[in-house]
């Protein structure tokens, strides 16, 4: 049975999992204190710190790294790429170190996996990074030529859930039209047509608002705000991502607490939650036009899918479009492992990252 090591660095933790085939046999979550991370000016500077903790955790569990068939890291903010499983190479490592598309903890995933690969002779991969870009040309166009739409999304979970939804419907992912609504700290809603994610909102700058992100806001008034002299550039950026959404509306971002307030009669909390589900449902409805209404399924996933109220409100607005499937939470570790297993089992060929939008297809 194939043995795969999975490494998933997040903002304040590094998750490590071991899979024997499709079965997870080990999970370790290494928490990183804010005071420890504060010592590093840039995310990339955390590499040595996180790698040593990874080795210590595996040593404490008496796990020998030489026993693995492959290691996979979470993909980071790379240049736009097609969906798939990618061999980690020098172009990828250099792009992640440069961080031209932004700093993010996920950028460390490939670097950590590559280090394991170099030290222990194990093939290393990433799967469906956030920069997966399969958008139709027409979907890229915005109303301002300077600002084309960009595909940055929860591609790993979105693709995995689309495949799972296809199995529930009764066929292959490549055969169906599916909308996936990933409802987490950010909300990304994607349209999957015959195995490609042909449209998706960039959860950092458009679409429905979320717990701490603004989503789409009135652009003219935003421009006036930017040049009002009242805010610095960083303050504006923080308003859009970090202190927007529910945080801006209610001063809190914990959806469970907000739901408790709404259920106890707090009108502001109730309105904010109704607006959240309204915007999500409206985005799903808009994406249904991508398929000319020929939609095979809608999948709702992510942390907010644990909320019966949120799911019920969304379903009530979109169930006329197609069947709705609910997959609460996310399982990025399994999604990463499954991507590598498809390669190890010869079900798909690994792709080679070339940077700047260039993909070398398998021979």
CSV table of C-alpha atoms in Angstrom, one decimal:
chain,number,residue,atom,x,y,z
A,1,UNK,CA,0.0,0.0,0.0
A,2,UNK,CA,1.3,3.5,-0.9
A,3,UNK,CA,2.6,5.5,2.0
A,4,UNK,CA,2.3,9.3,1.6
A,5,UNK,CA,3.5,12.1,3.9
A,6,UNK,CA,1.3,15.2,3.8
A,7,UNK,CA,2.4,18.7,5.0
A,8,UNK,CA,0.0,21.5,5.3
A,9,UNK,CA,1.3,24.8,6.7
A,10,UNK,CA,-1.3,27.3,7.9
A,11,UNK,CA,-1.1,30.7,9.5
A,12,UNK,CA,-0.5,29.5,13.0
A,13,UNK,CA,0.0,25.7,12.6
A,14,UNK,CA,1.6,23.1,10.5
A,15,UNK,CA,-0.4,19.9,10.0
A,16,UNK,CA,1.3,16.6,9.2
A,17,UNK,CA,-0.5,13.5,8.2
A,18,UNK,CA,0.4,10.0,7.0
A,19,UNK,CA,-1.8,8.1,4.6
A,20,UNK,CA,-1.6,4.4,3.8
A,21,UNK,CA,-3.4,4.3,0.5
A,22,UNK,CA,-6.6,6.3,1.2
A,23,UNK,CA,-6.6,5.7,4.9
A,24,UNK,CA,-5.1,8.3,7.3
A,25,UNK,CA,-3.1,6.5,9.9
A,26,UNK,CA,-1.4,9.5,11.6
A,27,UNK,CA,-2.2,13.2,12.2
A,28,UNK,CA,-0.2,15.8,14.1
A,29,UNK,CA,-1.1,19.5,14.4
A,30,UNK,CA,1.9,21.6,15.4
A,31,UNK,CA,0.7,24.9,16.9
A,32,UNK,CA,2.8,28.0,16.4
A,33,UNK,CA,2.6,30.7,19.0
A,34,UNK,CA,2.2,34.3,17.8
A,35,UNK,CA,5.3,35.3,19.8
A,36,UNK,CA,7.3,32.6,18.0
A,37,UNK,CA,6.1,33.7,14.5
A,38,UNK,CA,6.7,37.4,15.4
A,39,UNK,CA,10.5,36.7,15.3
A,40,UNK,CA,10.3,36.3,11.5
A,41,UNK,CA,9.8,39.3,9.2
A,42,UNK,CA,8.6,37.3,6.3
A,43,UNK,CA,6.7,34.0,6.0
A,44,UNK,CA,9.6,32.5,4.1
A,45,UNK,CA,11.8,33.1,7.1
A,46,UNK,CA,9.8,30.6,9.1
A,47,UNK,CA,11.0,27.7,6.9
A,48,UNK,CA,13.8,26.4,9.2
A,49,UNK,CA,11.8,26.8,12.3
A,50,UNK,CA,8.9,24.8,10.9
A,51,UNK,CA,11.1,22.2,9.3
A,52,UNK,CA,12.8,21.4,12.6
A,53,UNK,CA,9.5,21.1,14.3
A,54,UNK,CA,8.3,18.8,11.6
A,55,UNK,CA,11.3,16.5,12.0
A,56,UNK,CA,10.9,16.5,15.8
A,57,UNK,CA,7.3,15.6,15.6
A,58,UNK,CA,8.0,12.6,13.3
A,59,UNK,CA,10.9,11.5,15.4
A,60,UNK,CA,8.8,11.6,18.6
A,61,UNK,CA,6.3,9.3,16.8
A,62,UNK,CA,9.2,7.0,15.7
A,63,UNK,CA,8.3,7.6,12.0
A,64,UNK,CA,11.2,7.0,9.5
A,65,UNK,CA,11.0,9.4,6.6
A,66,UNK,CA,12.8,7.0,4.3
A,67,UNK,CA,9.7,4.7,4.4
A,68,UNK,CA,7.5,6.9,2.3
A,69,UNK,CA,6.6,6.6,-1.4
A,70,UNK,CA,6.0,10.3,-1.8
A,71,UNK,CA,5.6,13.6,0.1
A,72,UNK,CA,3.1,16.3,-0.8
A,73,UNK,CA,2.9,19.9,0.4
A,74,UNK,CA,0.0,22.4,0.2
A,75,UNK,CA,0.4,24.5,-2.9
A,76,UNK,CA,1.0,28.3,-2.5
A,77,UNK,CA,0.6,31.6,-4.3
A,78,UNK,CA,2.2,30.4,-7.6
A,79,UNK,CA,1.7,31.7,-11.1
A,80,UNK,CA,-1.6,30.7,-12.7
A,81,UNK,CA,-1.7,26.9,-13.4
A,82,UNK,CA,-4.0,24.2,-14.6
A,83,UNK,CA,-5.5,21.9,-12.0
A,84,UNK,CA,-3.5,18.8,-11.2
A,85,UNK,CA,-0.7,17.3,-9.3
A,86,UNK,CA,2.7,19.0,-9.8
A,87,UNK,CA,6.2,17.7,-9.3
A,88,UNK,CA,8.1,20.2,-7.2
A,89,UNK,CA,10.9,21.7,-9.2
A,90,UNK,CA,13.3,24.7,-9.1
A,91,UNK,CA,11.0,27.1,-10.9
A,92,UNK,CA,8.3,26.4,-8.3
A,93,UNK,CA,10.7,26.9,-5.4
A,94,UNK,CA,12.1,30.2,-6.8
A,95,UNK,CA,8.6,31.6,-7.5
A,96,UNK,CA,7.5,30.7,-3.9
A,97,UNK,CA,10.6,32.3,-2.4
A,98,UNK,CA,10.0,35.5,-4.5
A,99,UNK,CA,6.3,35.6,-3.4
A,100,UNK,CA,5.4,37.9,-6.2
A,101,UNK,CA,1.7,37.0,-5.9
A,102,UNK,CA,1.7,37.5,-2.1
A,103,UNK,CA,3.0,36.0,1.1
A,104,UNK,CA,1.0,33.2,2.6
A,105,UNK,CA,1.8,30.3,4.9
A,106,UNK,CA,0.8,27.9,2.1
A,107,UNK,CA,3.9,29.1,0.2
A,108,UNK,CA,6.0,27.0,2.7
A,109,UNK,CA,4.2,23.7,1.7
A,110,UNK,CA,6.3,23.0,-1.4
A,111,UNK,CA,9.5,24.2,0.3
A,112,UNK,CA,9.0,21.8,3.2
A,113,UNK,CA,8.1,18.9,1.0
A,114,UNK,CA,11.1,19.7,-1.3
A,115,UNK,CA,13.5,19.7,1.7
A,116,UNK,CA,12.2,16.3,2.8
A,117,UNK,CA,12.6,15.1,-0.8
A,118,UNK,CA,16.2,16.3,-1.0
A,119,UNK,CA,17.2,14.9,2.4
A,120,UNK,CA,15.5,11.5,2.1
A,121,UNK,CA,15.2,10.8,-1.6
A,122,UNK,CA,11.4,10.9,-1.8
A,123,UNK,CA,9.4,12.2,-4.8
A,124,UNK,CA,7.7,15.5,-3.9
A,125,UNK,CA,4.5,17.1,-5.2
A,126,UNK,CA,1.8,19.7,-4.6
A,127,UNK,CA,-1.8,19.4,-5.6
A,128,UNK,CA,-4.3,22.1,-6.9
A,129,UNK,CA,-2.7,25.3,-5.4
A,130,UNK,CA,-4.8,28.4,-4.8
A,131,UNK,CA,-3.6,29.8,-8.1
A,132,UNK,CA,-5.4,27.1,-10.2
A,133,UNK,CA,-6.7,29.1,-13.2
A,134,UNK,CA,-8.9,27.4,-15.8
A,135,UNK,CA,-11.3,30.3,-16.3
A,136,UNK,CA,-13.0,30.9,-19.6
A,137,UNK,CA,-11.6,34.0,-21.4
A,138,UNK,CA,-15.0,35.7,-21.1
A,139,UNK,CA,-14.9,35.2,-17.3
A,140,UNK,CA,-11.6,37.1,-17.0
A,141,UNK,CA,-13.0,40.4,-18.4
A,142,UNK,CA,-14.0,43.1,-15.9
A,143,UNK,CA,-15.4,46.5,-16.7
A,144,UNK,CA,-11.9,48.1,-16.2
A,145,UNK,CA,-9.2,47.1,-18.6
A,146,UNK,CA,-6.5,47.7,-16.0
A,147,UNK,CA,-8.1,45.1,-13.7
A,148,UNK,CA,-8.9,41.8,-15.3
A,149,UNK,CA,-10.5,39.2,-12.9
A,150,UNK,CA,-8.0,36.8,-11.3
A,151,UNK,CA,-8.5,33.2,-10.3
A,152,UNK,CA,-7.4,32.8,-6.7
A,153,UNK,CA,-9.6,30.4,-4.7
A,154,UNK,CA,-9.9,27.4,-2.4
A,155,UNK,CA,-9.1,25.2,-5.4
A,156,UNK,CA,-7.9,22.2,-3.5
A,157,UNK,CA,-11.1,21.7,-1.5
A,158,UNK,CA,-13.2,23.0,-4.4
A,159,UNK,CA,-11.9,20.4,-6.8
A,160,UNK,CA,-12.0,17.6,-4.2
A,161,UNK,CA,-15.6,18.4,-3.4
A,162,UNK,CA,-16.6,18.6,-7.0
A,163,UNK,CA,-15.2,15.1,-7.5
A,164,UNK,CA,-17.0,13.9,-4.5
A,165,UNK,CA,-20.3,15.5,-5.7
A,166,UNK,CA,-19.9,13.8,-9.0
A,167,UNK,CA,-19.6,10.4,-7.3
A,168,UNK,CA,-22.8,11.1,-5.4
A,169,UNK,CA,-24.5,12.1,-8.6
A,170,UNK,CA,-23.4,8.9,-10.2
A,171,UNK,CA,-20.4,9.5,-12.5
A,172,UNK,CA,-17.1,11.1,-13.2
A,173,UNK,CA,-16.2,14.7,-12.4
A,174,UNK,CA,-15.4,15.3,-16.1
A,175,UNK,CA,-19.0,14.5,-17.1
A,176,UNK,CA,-20.9,17.0,-15.0
A,177,UNK,CA,-21.7,20.7,-14.5
A,178,UNK,CA,-21.3,21.4,-10.8
A,179,UNK,CA,-21.2,24.6,-8.6
A,180,UNK,CA,-19.1,24.3,-5.4
A,181,UNK,CA,-19.7,26.9,-2.6
A,182,UNK,CA,-16.7,26.9,-0.3
A,183,UNK,CA,-17.8,28.7,2.9
A,184,UNK,CA,-14.8,29.3,5.2
A,185,UNK,CA,-13.0,32.4,6.4
A,186,UNK,CA,-13.2,33.4,2.8
A,187,UNK,CA,-16.1,32.4,0.5
A,188,UNK,CA,-15.2,31.2,-3.0
A,189,UNK,CA,-17.9,29.8,-5.3
A,190,UNK,CA,-16.8,28.0,-8.4
A,191,UNK,CA,-18.3,26.7,-11.6
A,192,UNK,CA,-17.0,23.3,-12.8
A,193,UNK,CA,-17.7,22.3,-16.3
A,194,UNK,CA,-16.6,18.9,-17.6
A,195,UNK,CA,-13.6,18.7,-15.2
A,196,UNK,CA,-12.5,22.4,-15.4
A,197,UNK,CA,-13.1,25.2,-13.0
A,198,UNK,CA,-14.2,27.7,-15.6
A,199,UNK,CA,-15.2,30.6,-13.3
A,200,UNK,CA,-14.7,31.5,-9.6
A,201,UNK,CA,-14.8,34.6,-7.5
A,202,UNK,CA,-11.5,35.6,-6.0
A,203,UNK,CA,-12.2,35.4,-2.3
A,204,UNK,CA,-9.8,38.1,-1.5
A,205,UNK,CA,-11.5,40.9,-3.5
A,206,UNK,CA,-15.0,39.9,-4.9
A,207,UNK,CA,-18.0,37.8,-4.4
A,208,UNK,CA,-20.0,37.4,-1.1
A,209,UNK,CA,-18.6,38.9,2.1
A,210,UNK,CA,-17.4,36.5,4.8
A,211,UNK,CA,-16.4,36.6,8.5
A,212,UNK,CA,-13.6,39.1,7.9
A,213,UNK,CA,-13.6,39.9,4.1
A,214,UNK,CA,-15.7,42.5,2.4
A,215,UNK,CA,-16.3,40.7,-0.9
A,216,UNK,CA,-17.7,43.0,-3.6
A,217,UNK,CA,-18.3,46.5,-2.4
A,218,UNK,CA,-19.5,49.8,-4.1
A,219,UNK,CA,-16.4,50.6,-6.2
A,220,UNK,CA,-17.0,54.4,-6.7
A,221,UNK,CA,-17.5,55.0,-3.0
A,222,UNK,CA,-14.5,52.8,-2.2
A,223,UNK,CA,-12.3,55.0,-4.5
A,224,UNK,CA,-13.5,58.1,-2.8
A,225,UNK,CA,-12.7,56.6,0.6
A,226,UNK,CA,-9.2,55.7,-0.6
A,227,UNK,CA,-8.4,59.3,-1.5
A,228,UNK,CA,-10.3,60.9,1.4
A,229,UNK,CA,-7.0,61.3,3.4
A,230,UNK,CA,-8.6,59.5,6.3
A,231,UNK,CA,-6.9,56.2,5.7
A,232,UNK,CA,-3.5,54.8,4.8
A,233,UNK,CA,-3.1,52.1,2.1
A,234,UNK,CA,-2.7,49.4,4.7
A,235,UNK,CA,-5.8,50.6,6.7
A,236,UNK,CA,-7.9,50.3,3.5
A,237,UNK,CA,-6.4,46.8,2.8
A,238,UNK,CA,-7.2,45.7,6.3
A,239,UNK,CA,-10.8,47.0,5.9
A,240,UNK,CA,-11.2,44.9,2.8
A,241,UNK,CA,-9.6,41.7,4.1
A,242,UNK,CA,-9.1,41.1,7.8
A,243,UNK,CA,-11.6,43.4,9.4
A,244,UNK,CA,-14.4,43.4,6.8
A,245,UNK,CA,-17.5,41.3,6.4
A,246,UNK,CA,-19.1,40.2,9.7
A,247,UNK,CA,-16.2,41.8,11.6
A,248,UNK,CA,-17.1,45.2,10.1
A,249,UNK,CA,-20.8,44.8,10.5
A,250,UNK,CA,-20.9,43.4,14.0
A,251,UNK,CA,-17.5,43.8,15.5
A,252,UNK,CA,-17.0,40.0,15.7
A,253,UNK,CA,-16.2,37.2,13.3
A,254,UNK,CA,-17.1,34.0,15.2
A,255,UNK,CA,-20.2,32.8,13.3
A,256,UNK,CA,-21.3,30.5,16.1
A,257,UNK,CA,-21.5,33.4,18.5
A,258,UNK,CA,-23.2,35.5,15.9
A,259,UNK,CA,-25.8,32.8,15.3
A,260,UNK,CA,-26.4,32.5,19.0
A,261,UNK,CA,-27.1,36.3,19.1
A,262,UNK,CA,-29.4,36.1,16.1
A,263,UNK,CA,-31.4,33.2,17.6
A,264,UNK,CA,-31.7,35.1,20.9
A,265,UNK,CA,-33.4,38.1,19.1
A,266,UNK,CA,-30.5,40.3,18.1
A,267,UNK,CA,-31.8,42.1,15.0
A,268,UNK,CA,-28.3,43.2,13.7
A,269,UNK,CA,-26.9,39.7,14.0
A,270,UNK,CA,-30.0,38.3,12.3
A,271,UNK,CA,-29.8,40.8,9.4
A,272,UNK,CA,-26.0,40.2,8.9
A,273,UNK,CA,-26.5,36.4,8.7
A,274,UNK,CA,-29.5,36.8,6.3
A,275,UNK,CA,-27.3,39.1,4.1
A,276,UNK,CA,-24.5,36.6,4.1
A,277,UNK,CA,-26.7,33.7,2.9
A,278,UNK,CA,-28.5,36.0,0.5
A,279,UNK,CA,-25.2,37.0,-1.2
A,280,UNK,CA,-23.9,33.4,-1.3
A,281,UNK,CA,-27.2,32.2,-2.9
A,282,UNK,CA,-27.1,35.1,-5.4
A,283,UNK,CA,-23.6,34.2,-6.4
A,284,UNK,CA,-24.6,30.5,-6.9
A,285,UNK,CA,-27.6,31.7,-9.0
A,286,UNK,CA,-25.4,33.9,-11.1
A,287,UNK,CA,-22.9,31.1,-11.8
A,288,UNK,CA,-25.8,28.8,-12.9
A,289,UNK,CA,-25.9,31.0,-16.1
A,290,UNK,CA,-22.4,29.8,-17.0
A,291,UNK,CA,-24.1,26.4,-17.8
A,292,UNK,CA,-27.1,28.0,-19.5
A,293,UNK,CA,-29.1,26.5,-16.7
A,294,UNK,CA,-28.0,22.9,-17.4
A,295,UNK,CA,-26.7,22.3,-13.9
A,296,UNK,CA,-26.2,18.8,-12.4
A,297,UNK,CA,-25.5,19.7,-8.8
A,298,UNK,CA,-24.6,22.3,-6.2
A,299,UNK,CA,-22.2,21.3,-3.4
A,300,UNK,CA,-22.0,23.4,-0.2
A,301,UNK,CA,-18.8,22.8,1.9
A,302,UNK,CA,-16.4,24.5,4.3
A,303,UNK,CA,-16.7,25.4,8.0
A,304,UNK,CA,-19.9,27.4,7.7
A,305,UNK,CA,-21.6,24.3,6.2
A,306,UNK,CA,-21.8,23.0,9.8
A,307,UNK,CA,-24.4,25.6,10.5
A,308,UNK,CA,-27.9,24.3,9.9
A,309,UNK,CA,-29.3,27.8,9.7
A,310,UNK,CA,-26.8,29.0,7.1
A,311,UNK,CA,-27.3,25.9,5.0
A,312,UNK,CA,-31.0,25.9,5.2
A,313,UNK,CA,-31.2,29.6,4.2
A,314,UNK,CA,-29.0,29.0,1.1
A,315,UNK,CA,-30.7,25.8,0.1
A,316,UNK,CA,-34.1,27.4,0.2
A,317,UNK,CA,-33.0,30.0,-2.4
A,318,UNK,CA,-31.1,27.7,-4.8
A,319,UNK,CA,-32.7,24.3,-4.7
A,320,UNK,CA,-34.9,25.1,-7.7
A,321,UNK,CA,-31.7,25.2,-9.8
A,322,UNK,CA,-30.5,21.7,-9.1
A,323,UNK,CA,-30.0,19.1,-6.4
A,324,UNK,CA,-28.0,20.4,-3.4
A,325,UNK,CA,-25.3,18.3,-1.7
A,326,UNK,CA,-23.9,19.2,1.7
A,327,UNK,CA,-20.3,18.3,2.7
A,328,UNK,CA,-19.5,20.2,5.9
A,329,UNK,CA,-15.9,21.2,6.7
A,330,UNK,CA,-13.0,20.4,4.5
A,331,UNK,CA,-10.3,17.8,4.4
A,332,UNK,CA,-7.3,19.3,2.7
A,333,UNK,CA,-5.0,16.5,4.0
A,334,UNK,CA,-7.0,13.8,2.3
A,335,UNK,CA,-7.3,15.9,-0.9
A,336,UNK,CA,-3.5,16.3,-1.0
A,337,UNK,CA,-3.0,12.6,-0.5
A,338,UNK,CA,-5.6,11.6,-3.1
A,339,UNK,CA,-3.9,13.9,-5.7
A,340,UNK,CA,-0.6,12.1,-5.2
A,341,UNK,CA,-2.2,8.6,-5.2
A,342,UNK,CA,-3.8,9.3,-8.6
A,343,UNK,CA,-0.2,9.9,-9.9
A,344,UNK,CA,1.3,6.9,-8.0
A,345,UNK,CA,-1.4,4.6,-9.4
A,346,UNK,CA,-1.0,5.8,-12.9
A,347,UNK,CA,-4.5,7.4,-13.1
A,348,UNK,CA,-3.0,10.8,-14.1
A,349,UNK,CA,0.3,12.1,-15.1
A,350,UNK,CA,2.2,14.6,-12.9
A,351,UNK,CA,2.5,18.1,-14.4
A,352,UNK,CA,5.6,20.2,-14.5
A,353,UNK,CA,5.5,23.8,-13.3
A,354,UNK,CA,7.1,26.3,-15.6
A,355,UNK,CA,6.1,29.6,-14.0
A,356,UNK,CA,4.5,32.6,-15.6
A,357,UNK,CA,1.5,30.6,-16.8
A,358,UNK,CA,3.5,28.0,-18.8
A,359,UNK,CA,2.7,24.3,-18.4
A,360,UNK,CA,4.7,21.5,-19.8
A,361,UNK,CA,2.2,18.7,-20.6
A,362,UNK,CA,3.3,15.1,-20.1
A,363,UNK,CA,4.5,13.3,-23.2
